[in-house]
């Protein structure tokens, strides 16, 4: 699904953001990308959505060779991915419904299909009933869920989230994470960049640590996490850090 | 492009105009002014050409022969005139025919007394030219023929009009060229501003996989609507002024009334041409400004 081979990214100003990265992410995986500020996490995501082009190496995403992909084809690559931004990126003058519908209209989906799908996705993230409200009339957590709904509305194969919980309080973060796990269970590959170690520990999954443009750890953390029991206090979840490194 | 998208894209185009209404209004005003000036220049030029060809049509130079010239010599002289290249036709007008033309103004008594040897006029030739612009050369050639008293200046009007038309065409072309640049600049700036105000939406559209043409089309539609609207307004203004101006001009120069184009003849072509030009300016102006924006990616669109 995602295959990187000796990938390096050097920005025009000379910054070497990623150095010789190789990794594979299979369909249906739940992946955390962690690491200090400036490590190259966002750069990694940008390479995946082809917002930036790698300087060296080989990148395959959803069967497309991103080093050779033609410019005209990039939009179609992006339609297979949903992106959640840290700053939500909602359009203030549109209501919740239109914010989500916008992602479908932008790729030419007929209005009838938009209506049906948006309704479904808003329900999925627990926002039915707020359709008419504007982004500034809802809480940060709700805004992030709108952002998530928008990322999901085109039924992506991969969901990419850069600091999806960065701007919201821990409890809300927890809810968002629950949803991401739920979405992952339905078969969508989920890649999350985060600073929040608590969340990583609680939810577990594959953790890829990047530092200074290089992958320093790539491991699985198992938890006894049960999605159904999440509604009670987060502290209940036990973590179990087995250092089952899966080096590449 | 799916058919279902077209409605959406048009709606977005109209929304752009409304959201950016001050700038849209400003560009409509500038475009209308430019189109009115351009259109006026074009209408004047077209009418001048019509006028000139009409004037040219009944334009004939009168060649006055010396009074002493006998009728026989006069006929021989006629064939000399006919040999000149630019002469289309020539018609003999005998001195008694000339006198007849003055019969009314002279009164019957005087007319009678001037018959025969009392006739003050000489024989004449009415000559038509093929190409009016070679008027001077032709007249010089005619004057060289022995036995000619003088050549009339009846075609002066046509000559002056030709020069004026030439002037209008040259100056008009420059004005139109400059105005075209101005309008293109204005409209591309308007589109640039709309795109700037919608840069956030553009970045989201691109991140969800909107194709460049899908992002582009609402802005092109926006510009083309502004262009069309300006074309319609400008032609309405021009056509509204057309008859009053034409009537006023006819009051000064009588022949304008029946030697220029009527409202019925011009309204449809004027409306069509102005609308098409407006749309084209919109199209070109928007294409100039859009492509630069679309080459940006992700955060750089919104300046992050
Ligand atoms: N467009 C750019 N041009 C030049 N350098 C850049 C650009 N974007 C990022 N960088 C540099 O590349 C390096 C990696 O940046 P990146 O944004 O990927 O880090 P990050 O891991 O996402 O950090 P954070 O956790 O703070 O978001 C940094 O040194 C950054 O300054
Ligand atoms: Mg980052």
XYZ file of C-alpha atoms and ligand atoms in Angstrom:
584
model
C 0.000 0.000 0.000
C 2.782 2.384 0.979
C 6.345 1.556 0.058
C 9.343 3.830 0.581
C 12.805 2.868 -0.518
C 15.867 4.948 0.362
C 13.877 8.137 0.293
C 15.546 11.470 0.963
C 14.056 14.919 0.916
C 16.205 17.984 0.597
C 14.313 21.290 0.571
C 15.411 23.963 -1.883
C 17.057 25.885 0.971
C 19.308 22.884 1.631
C 17.517 21.454 4.686
C 17.782 17.690 4.622
C 14.397 16.837 6.167
C 14.474 13.094 5.493
C 17.533 10.910 5.068
C 17.443 7.589 3.334
C 14.107 6.406 4.726
C 12.780 2.928 3.894
C 9.523 1.486 5.166
C 6.366 -0.379 4.241
C 2.865 0.234 5.523
C 0.333 -2.446 4.717
C -3.337 -2.052 4.137
C -5.337 -1.807 7.340
C -2.420 -0.831 9.566
C -2.728 1.705 12.358
C 0.487 3.703 12.444
C 1.766 6.425 14.739
C 4.572 8.644 13.573
C 6.326 10.248 16.517
C 9.446 12.297 16.996
C 10.742 15.696 18.065
C 9.871 18.916 16.366
C 11.651 19.362 13.070
C 12.315 15.644 12.764
C 10.657 15.404 9.370
C 7.241 13.956 10.257
C 5.188 16.458 8.306
C 7.615 16.175 5.450
C 6.965 12.429 5.387
C 3.209 13.036 5.122
C 3.716 15.639 2.428
C 5.654 13.125 0.395
C 2.790 10.645 0.687
C 0.202 13.091 -0.634
C 2.699 14.343 -3.197
C 2.573 17.882 -1.900
C 6.329 17.579 -1.994
C 8.376 15.401 -4.277
C 11.153 13.277 -2.811
C 14.645 14.228 -3.867
C 15.923 10.658 -4.048
C 14.497 7.182 -3.671
C 11.315 5.414 -4.562
C 7.800 5.936 -3.219
C 4.784 3.824 -4.118
C 1.400 4.805 -2.691
C -1.777 2.931 -3.569
C -0.077 1.446 -6.591
C 1.181 4.757 -7.927
C 4.851 5.567 -8.365
C 5.100 9.051 -6.889
C 8.479 9.711 -8.457
C 7.063 9.217 -11.927
C 3.435 10.243 -11.468
C 2.254 12.864 -13.926
C 0.989 16.139 -12.552
C -2.439 15.559 -14.015
C -2.719 12.304 -12.093
C -1.888 13.714 -8.669
C -5.512 14.709 -7.891
C -6.575 11.109 -8.444
C -3.888 9.899 -6.052
C -5.226 12.296 -3.431
C -8.745 11.011 -3.860
C -7.570 7.738 -2.363
C -6.447 9.559 0.779
C -8.150 11.576 3.473
C -6.210 14.253 5.296
C -6.891 15.695 8.750
C -5.030 18.873 9.611
C -3.947 20.016 13.028
C -5.569 23.413 12.486
C -8.750 21.778 11.153
C -8.809 23.972 8.051
C -12.549 24.466 8.015
C -14.138 27.147 5.892
C -15.657 29.717 8.248
C -18.366 30.979 5.970
C -19.730 27.514 5.253
C -21.827 25.522 7.679
C -20.770 22.102 8.932
C -22.708 20.274 6.268
C -21.202 22.321 3.426
C -17.714 22.017 4.858
C -17.929 18.267 4.573
C -19.867 18.308 1.303
C -17.221 20.617 -0.155
C -14.732 17.748 -0.387
C -17.172 15.742 -2.497
C -18.303 18.648 -4.661
C -14.678 19.540 -5.333
C -14.229 16.255 -7.144
C -17.467 16.594 -9.058
C -19.753 14.291 -7.082
C -23.442 14.692 -7.962
C -25.461 16.465 -5.289
C -27.672 13.475 -4.627
C -24.736 11.272 -3.684
C -23.235 14.115 -1.643
C -26.363 14.423 0.448
C -26.517 10.772 1.282
C -22.848 10.338 2.066
C -22.397 13.533 4.119
C -25.323 12.602 6.305
C -23.812 9.194 6.904
C -20.333 10.483 7.689
C -21.567 13.192 10.036
C -23.440 10.525 11.917
C -20.322 8.405 12.005
C -18.381 11.148 13.810
C -21.335 11.938 16.044
C -22.201 15.301 14.573
C -25.702 14.767 13.268
C -27.841 17.685 14.299
C -25.109 20.314 13.941
C -25.240 20.520 10.137
C -26.490 24.092 10.049
C -23.944 25.488 12.469
C -20.787 27.235 11.464
C -17.279 26.193 12.540
C -17.017 29.106 14.988
C -20.197 27.988 16.694
C -18.857 24.604 17.761
C -16.083 23.428 20.089
C -12.541 22.590 19.039
C -13.201 18.899 19.431
C -16.269 19.148 17.251
C -14.332 21.121 14.684
C -11.775 18.370 14.563
C -14.539 15.856 14.010
C -15.837 17.922 11.112
C -12.330 17.887 9.731
C -12.281 14.120 10.199
C -15.673 13.755 8.523
C -14.375 15.719 5.582
C -11.322 13.477 5.327
C -13.546 10.408 5.372
C -16.298 11.568 3.103
C -14.640 10.452 -0.120
C -14.100 6.997 1.343
C -10.282 7.038 1.348
C -8.064 3.988 1.489
C -5.602 5.841 3.679
C -6.394 8.370 6.375
C -3.552 10.724 7.174
C -3.669 12.967 10.221
C -1.009 15.509 11.182
C -1.373 16.217 14.909
C -5.116 15.580 14.895
C -5.285 16.132 18.637
C -2.807 18.984 18.844
C -5.322 21.737 19.399
C -7.843 20.041 21.662
C -7.997 18.936 25.282
C -7.063 15.362 26.302
C -10.592 14.111 26.695
C -11.573 15.298 23.256
C -8.362 13.861 21.871
C -9.383 10.583 23.291
C -12.706 10.700 21.477
C -11.029 11.542 18.195
C -8.618 8.655 18.682
C -11.489 6.307 19.367
C -13.016 7.303 16.086
C -9.766 6.793 14.231
C -9.510 3.298 15.690
C -13.096 2.651 14.664
C -12.362 3.834 11.137
C -9.275 1.643 11.044
C -11.400 -1.345 12.019
C -13.497 -0.778 8.924
C -10.405 -1.360 6.831
C -8.933 2.094 6.324
C -5.196 2.459 6.834
C -4.618 5.174 9.433
C -1.405 7.178 9.790
C -1.219 9.633 12.656
C 1.530 12.090 13.457
C 1.460 12.973 17.116
C 3.466 14.309 20.025
C 1.163 12.785 22.579
C 2.836 9.759 24.051
C -0.106 9.095 26.330
C -2.347 8.460 23.410
C 0.173 6.248 21.737
C 0.542 4.186 24.856
C -3.171 3.911 25.435
C -4.127 2.927 21.958
C -1.078 1.044 20.845
C -0.301 0.078 17.293
C 2.709 0.491 15.132
C 4.971 3.289 16.256
C 7.492 4.779 13.875
C 9.877 7.174 15.535
C 11.651 9.706 13.397
C 14.506 11.826 14.668
C 16.589 14.189 12.595
C 15.205 12.822 9.340
C 15.880 9.199 10.134
C 13.763 6.317 11.424
C 15.153 5.404 14.810
C 12.455 2.986 15.965
C 9.748 1.016 14.233
C 7.818 -1.180 16.648
C 4.437 -2.481 17.785
C 2.942 -1.549 21.119
C 0.209 -3.853 22.310
C -2.498 -2.711 24.650
C -5.447 -4.395 26.171
C -7.433 -1.627 24.758
C -11.075 -2.442 24.106
C -12.959 0.103 22.029
C -16.259 -0.663 23.783
C -14.913 0.162 27.206
C -13.449 3.461 26.182
C -16.416 5.414 27.316
C -15.263 5.066 30.894
C -12.185 6.799 32.159
C -9.120 6.530 29.979
C -6.931 5.600 32.965
C -8.343 2.083 32.936
C -6.465 1.096 29.888
C -3.344 -0.836 30.636
C -0.356 -0.539 28.443
C 2.211 -3.112 27.668
C 5.295 -1.984 25.920
C 6.682 -5.007 24.235
C 9.722 -3.968 22.328
C 8.852 -5.955 19.314
C 10.893 -3.987 16.903
C 10.188 -4.625 13.306
C 13.255 -3.252 11.714
C 13.368 -2.599 8.068
C -16.308 17.036 -17.011
C -19.535 15.608 -15.764
C -22.731 17.397 -16.681
C -23.780 17.520 -13.044
C -20.676 19.547 -12.243
C -21.431 22.339 -14.675
C -24.265 23.704 -12.579
C -22.069 23.622 -9.507
C -19.161 25.347 -11.247
C -21.435 28.100 -12.581
C -22.883 28.618 -9.140
C -19.370 28.954 -7.766
C -18.527 31.462 -10.488
C -21.504 33.634 -9.577
C -20.656 33.260 -5.906
C -17.161 34.571 -6.637
C -18.606 37.668 -8.259
C -20.921 38.281 -5.348
C -18.339 37.636 -2.646
C -15.930 39.934 -4.407
C -18.571 42.402 -5.518
C -16.642 45.637 -5.050
C -13.820 44.432 -7.254
C -16.260 42.899 -9.729
C -18.122 46.198 -9.946
C -14.894 48.113 -10.413
C -13.791 45.857 -13.239
C -17.219 46.051 -14.889
C -17.023 49.857 -14.778
C -13.544 49.925 -16.288
C -14.424 47.325 -18.880
C -17.630 49.109 -19.855
C -15.776 52.408 -20.264
C -13.111 50.774 -22.387
C -15.656 48.930 -24.485
C -17.699 52.092 -25.039
C -14.641 53.966 -26.282
C -13.591 51.047 -28.438
C -17.108 50.550 -29.736
C -17.555 54.247 -30.464
C -14.314 54.305 -32.426
C -15.421 51.246 -34.369
C -18.875 52.673 -35.091
C -17.447 55.984 -36.247
C -14.971 54.234 -38.494
C -17.594 51.937 -40.002
C -19.927 54.848 -40.627
C -17.166 56.908 -42.143
C -16.383 54.128 -44.572
C -20.038 53.880 -45.482
C -20.253 57.620 -45.859
C -17.146 57.744 -48.015
C -18.305 55.012 -50.314
C -21.682 56.732 -50.661
C -20.063 60.092 -51.318
C -17.665 58.390 -53.666
C -20.594 56.814 -55.462
C -22.117 60.023 -56.689
C -18.757 61.603 -56.708
C -17.951 62.941 -60.077
C -15.463 65.531 -60.990
C -16.575 68.165 -63.397
C -14.042 69.027 -66.049
C -14.697 72.508 -67.474
C -13.506 72.955 -71.059
C -12.336 76.212 -72.533
C -15.226 78.192 -73.942
C -13.572 78.553 -77.333
C -13.276 74.809 -77.786
C -15.512 73.543 -80.546
C -17.850 70.630 -79.970
C -15.698 68.431 -82.190
C -12.556 69.252 -80.224
C -14.510 68.700 -77.069
C -15.418 65.166 -78.135
C -11.794 64.450 -78.997
C -10.781 65.733 -75.587
C -13.301 63.375 -74.006
C -11.538 60.356 -75.480
C -8.260 61.658 -74.004
C -9.887 61.714 -70.572
C -11.127 58.190 -71.125
C -7.568 56.985 -71.683
C -6.531 57.892 -68.154
C -6.304 54.713 -66.091
C -8.189 55.808 -63.002
C -11.157 57.158 -64.946
C -14.130 54.867 -64.706
C -16.513 56.760 -66.944
C -17.027 60.168 -68.450
C -20.144 61.900 -69.686
C -20.376 64.868 -72.036
C -22.432 67.813 -70.849
C -22.871 70.406 -73.559
C -22.823 74.102 -72.805
C -26.518 74.381 -73.563
C -27.232 71.524 -71.117
C -25.242 73.369 -68.510
C -27.214 76.485 -69.102
C -30.418 74.507 -68.735
C -29.350 73.490 -65.251
C -29.338 77.155 -64.322
C -32.615 77.938 -65.980
C -34.590 77.971 -62.764
C -32.255 80.223 -60.851
C -31.715 82.584 -63.733
C -35.358 83.017 -64.625
C -36.815 82.397 -68.066
C -36.097 85.873 -69.460
C -32.410 85.860 -68.734
C -32.191 82.239 -69.805
C -33.674 83.079 -73.192
C -31.288 85.984 -73.645
C -28.302 83.775 -72.931
C -29.108 81.250 -75.604
C -26.589 80.731 -78.365
C -23.568 83.052 -78.333
C -24.660 84.644 -75.072
C -24.037 81.393 -73.229
C -21.343 82.103 -70.621
C -20.638 78.407 -70.027
C -18.283 76.080 -71.827
C -18.754 72.389 -72.481
C -18.213 70.062 -69.540
C -17.348 66.461 -68.761
C -18.660 64.634 -65.716
C -15.936 62.150 -64.811
C -16.113 59.273 -62.341
C -12.947 57.877 -60.773
C -12.182 54.272 -59.939
C -10.030 54.886 -56.895
C -10.701 58.002 -54.968
C -7.433 57.931 -53.107
C -5.603 58.594 -56.377
C -7.704 61.686 -56.840
C -4.850 64.175 -56.929
C -2.778 62.265 -59.463
C -5.744 61.815 -61.728
C -6.703 65.473 -61.605
C -3.145 66.454 -62.479
C -3.237 64.108 -65.422
C -6.522 65.538 -66.638
C -5.279 69.084 -66.289
C -2.371 68.282 -68.578
C -4.771 67.785 -71.476
C -4.896 70.745 -73.826
C -8.144 72.746 -73.836
C -9.161 72.372 -70.211
C -10.162 75.438 -68.274
C -10.258 73.861 -64.820
C -11.244 70.798 -62.890
C -13.882 71.079 -60.185
C -13.162 70.265 -56.579
C -16.416 68.493 -55.932
C -14.688 65.432 -54.496
C -12.957 67.410 -51.798
C -15.416 66.176 -49.218
C -14.603 62.594 -50.065
C -10.893 63.280 -50.003
C -11.052 64.901 -46.613
C -13.259 62.149 -45.267
C -10.801 59.556 -46.475
C -8.012 61.312 -44.652
C -10.132 61.654 -41.530
C -11.097 58.013 -41.662
C -7.468 57.039 -41.964
C -6.719 59.175 -38.945
C -9.594 57.707 -36.950
C -8.458 54.199 -37.842
C -4.856 54.815 -36.788
C -5.659 56.656 -33.578
C -8.533 54.276 -32.897
C -6.305 51.223 -33.225
C -3.842 52.638 -30.754
C -6.561 53.582 -28.306
C -8.091 50.128 -28.626
C -4.741 48.447 -28.137
C -3.976 50.437 -24.997
C -7.457 49.879 -23.627
C -7.179 46.158 -24.303
C -4.034 46.020 -22.192
C -5.713 48.025 -19.438
C -8.796 45.812 -19.386
C -6.731 42.635 -19.382
C -4.747 43.985 -16.473
C -7.878 44.932 -14.555
C -9.646 41.659 -15.098
C -6.628 39.515 -14.324
C -6.159 41.493 -11.135
C -9.767 40.969 -10.170
C -9.407 37.247 -10.654
C -6.147 37.255 -8.757
C -7.916 38.927 -5.856
C -10.800 36.473 -5.882
C -8.332 33.626 -5.953
C -6.454 35.177 -3.094
C -9.613 35.534 -1.052
C -10.464 31.932 -1.835
C -6.950 30.554 -1.467
C -7.939 28.616 1.601
C -10.702 26.841 -0.264
C -8.365 26.223 -3.168
C -5.847 24.557 -0.863
C -8.570 22.310 0.551
C -9.878 21.489 -2.897
C -6.404 20.452 -3.981
C -5.831 18.393 -0.863
C -9.009 16.390 -1.486
C -8.013 15.774 -5.083
C -9.778 18.418 -7.142
C -8.278 18.602 -10.614
C -6.736 21.876 -11.704
C -9.422 22.445 -14.293
C -12.103 21.969 -11.660
C -10.422 24.552 -9.447
C -9.923 26.861 -12.388
C -13.335 26.840 -14.030
C -15.309 28.919 -11.486
C -12.739 31.699 -11.830
C -12.877 31.585 -15.600
C -16.651 31.648 -15.442
C -16.448 34.589 -13.082
C -14.265 36.540 -15.490
C -16.356 35.617 -18.501
C -19.549 36.711 -16.780
C -17.935 40.041 -15.884
C -16.845 40.356 -19.522
C -20.254 39.464 -20.915
C -22.011 41.807 -18.529
C -19.662 44.632 -19.509
C -20.183 43.891 -23.193
C -23.953 44.035 -22.799
C -23.879 47.227 -20.747
C -21.446 48.928 -23.108
C -23.460 48.047 -26.193
C -26.666 49.174 -24.470
C -25.024 52.526 -23.728
C -23.625 52.890 -27.241
C -26.856 51.901 -28.935
C -28.780 54.227 -26.659
C -26.584 57.109 -27.796
C -26.502 56.076 -31.432
C -29.656 57.682 -32.797
C -29.389 60.952 -30.853
C -25.783 61.380 -31.997
C -26.612 60.411 -35.545
C -29.530 62.853 -35.646
C -27.428 65.632 -34.217
C -24.710 64.967 -36.790
C -27.254 64.890 -39.586
C -28.424 68.299 -38.410
C -24.954 69.618 -39.167
C -24.144 67.639 -42.274
C -27.290 66.656 -44.104
C -25.913 63.732 -46.051
C -25.133 61.842 -42.828
C -28.798 60.994 -42.473
C -28.960 58.824 -45.560
C -25.299 57.921 -45.968
C -24.717 56.195 -42.613
C -25.924 52.964 -41.044
C -29.283 52.920 -39.304
C -29.905 51.667 -35.802
C -31.640 48.585 -37.184
C -28.568 47.750 -39.214
C -26.108 47.971 -36.357
C -27.754 46.879 -33.105
C -27.396 43.149 -33.511
C -23.816 43.127 -34.840
C -22.776 45.674 -32.208
C -24.347 43.690 -29.374
C -22.840 40.429 -30.568
C -19.354 41.750 -31.220
C -19.159 43.650 -27.929
C -20.393 40.664 -25.923
C -17.948 38.335 -27.612
C -15.081 40.764 -27.039
C -16.096 41.105 -23.383
C -16.151 37.341 -22.939
C -12.804 36.953 -24.697
C -11.187 39.592 -22.495
C -12.548 37.772 -19.448
C -11.252 34.464 -20.698
C -7.772 35.706 -21.527
C -7.504 37.862 -18.416
C -8.423 34.998 -16.131
C -6.172 32.477 -17.812
C -3.244 34.859 -17.352
C -3.750 35.082 -13.598
C -4.960 31.583 -12.767
C -2.167 29.374 -14.008
C 0.354 30.969 -11.704
C -1.791 30.234 -8.682
C -2.534 26.662 -9.586
C 1.075 25.611 -9.728
C 1.386 26.093 -6.002
C 0.835 23.200 -3.649
C -0.678 22.684 -0.233
C 0.370 25.057 2.507
C 2.169 27.389 0.151
C -1.219 28.317 -1.335
C -2.354 29.822 1.921
C 1.051 31.187 2.734
C 2.073 28.696 5.422
N 9.107 24.138 2.845
C 10.246 23.967 3.551
N 11.359 24.571 3.104
C 12.520 24.408 3.788
N 12.653 23.688 4.890
C 11.562 23.069 5.387
C 10.299 23.193 4.736
N 9.401 22.479 5.435
C 10.072 21.939 6.469
N 11.359 22.289 6.446
C 12.419 21.867 7.379
O 12.503 20.459 7.304
C 12.672 19.928 8.578
C 11.568 18.934 8.902
O 10.351 19.658 8.947
P 8.959 18.982 9.286
O 7.921 19.999 9.146
O 8.829 17.758 8.475
O 9.139 18.593 10.818
P 8.089 17.957 11.818
O 8.657 16.696 12.264
O 6.756 17.911 11.203
O 8.091 19.007 12.994
P 6.882 19.443 13.960
O 6.726 18.370 14.948
O 7.388 20.705 14.580
O 5.695 19.662 13.110
C 12.728 21.091 9.534
O 14.077 21.406 9.748
C 12.046 22.200 8.788
O 12.575 23.441 9.159
Mg 4.882 18.891 11.551
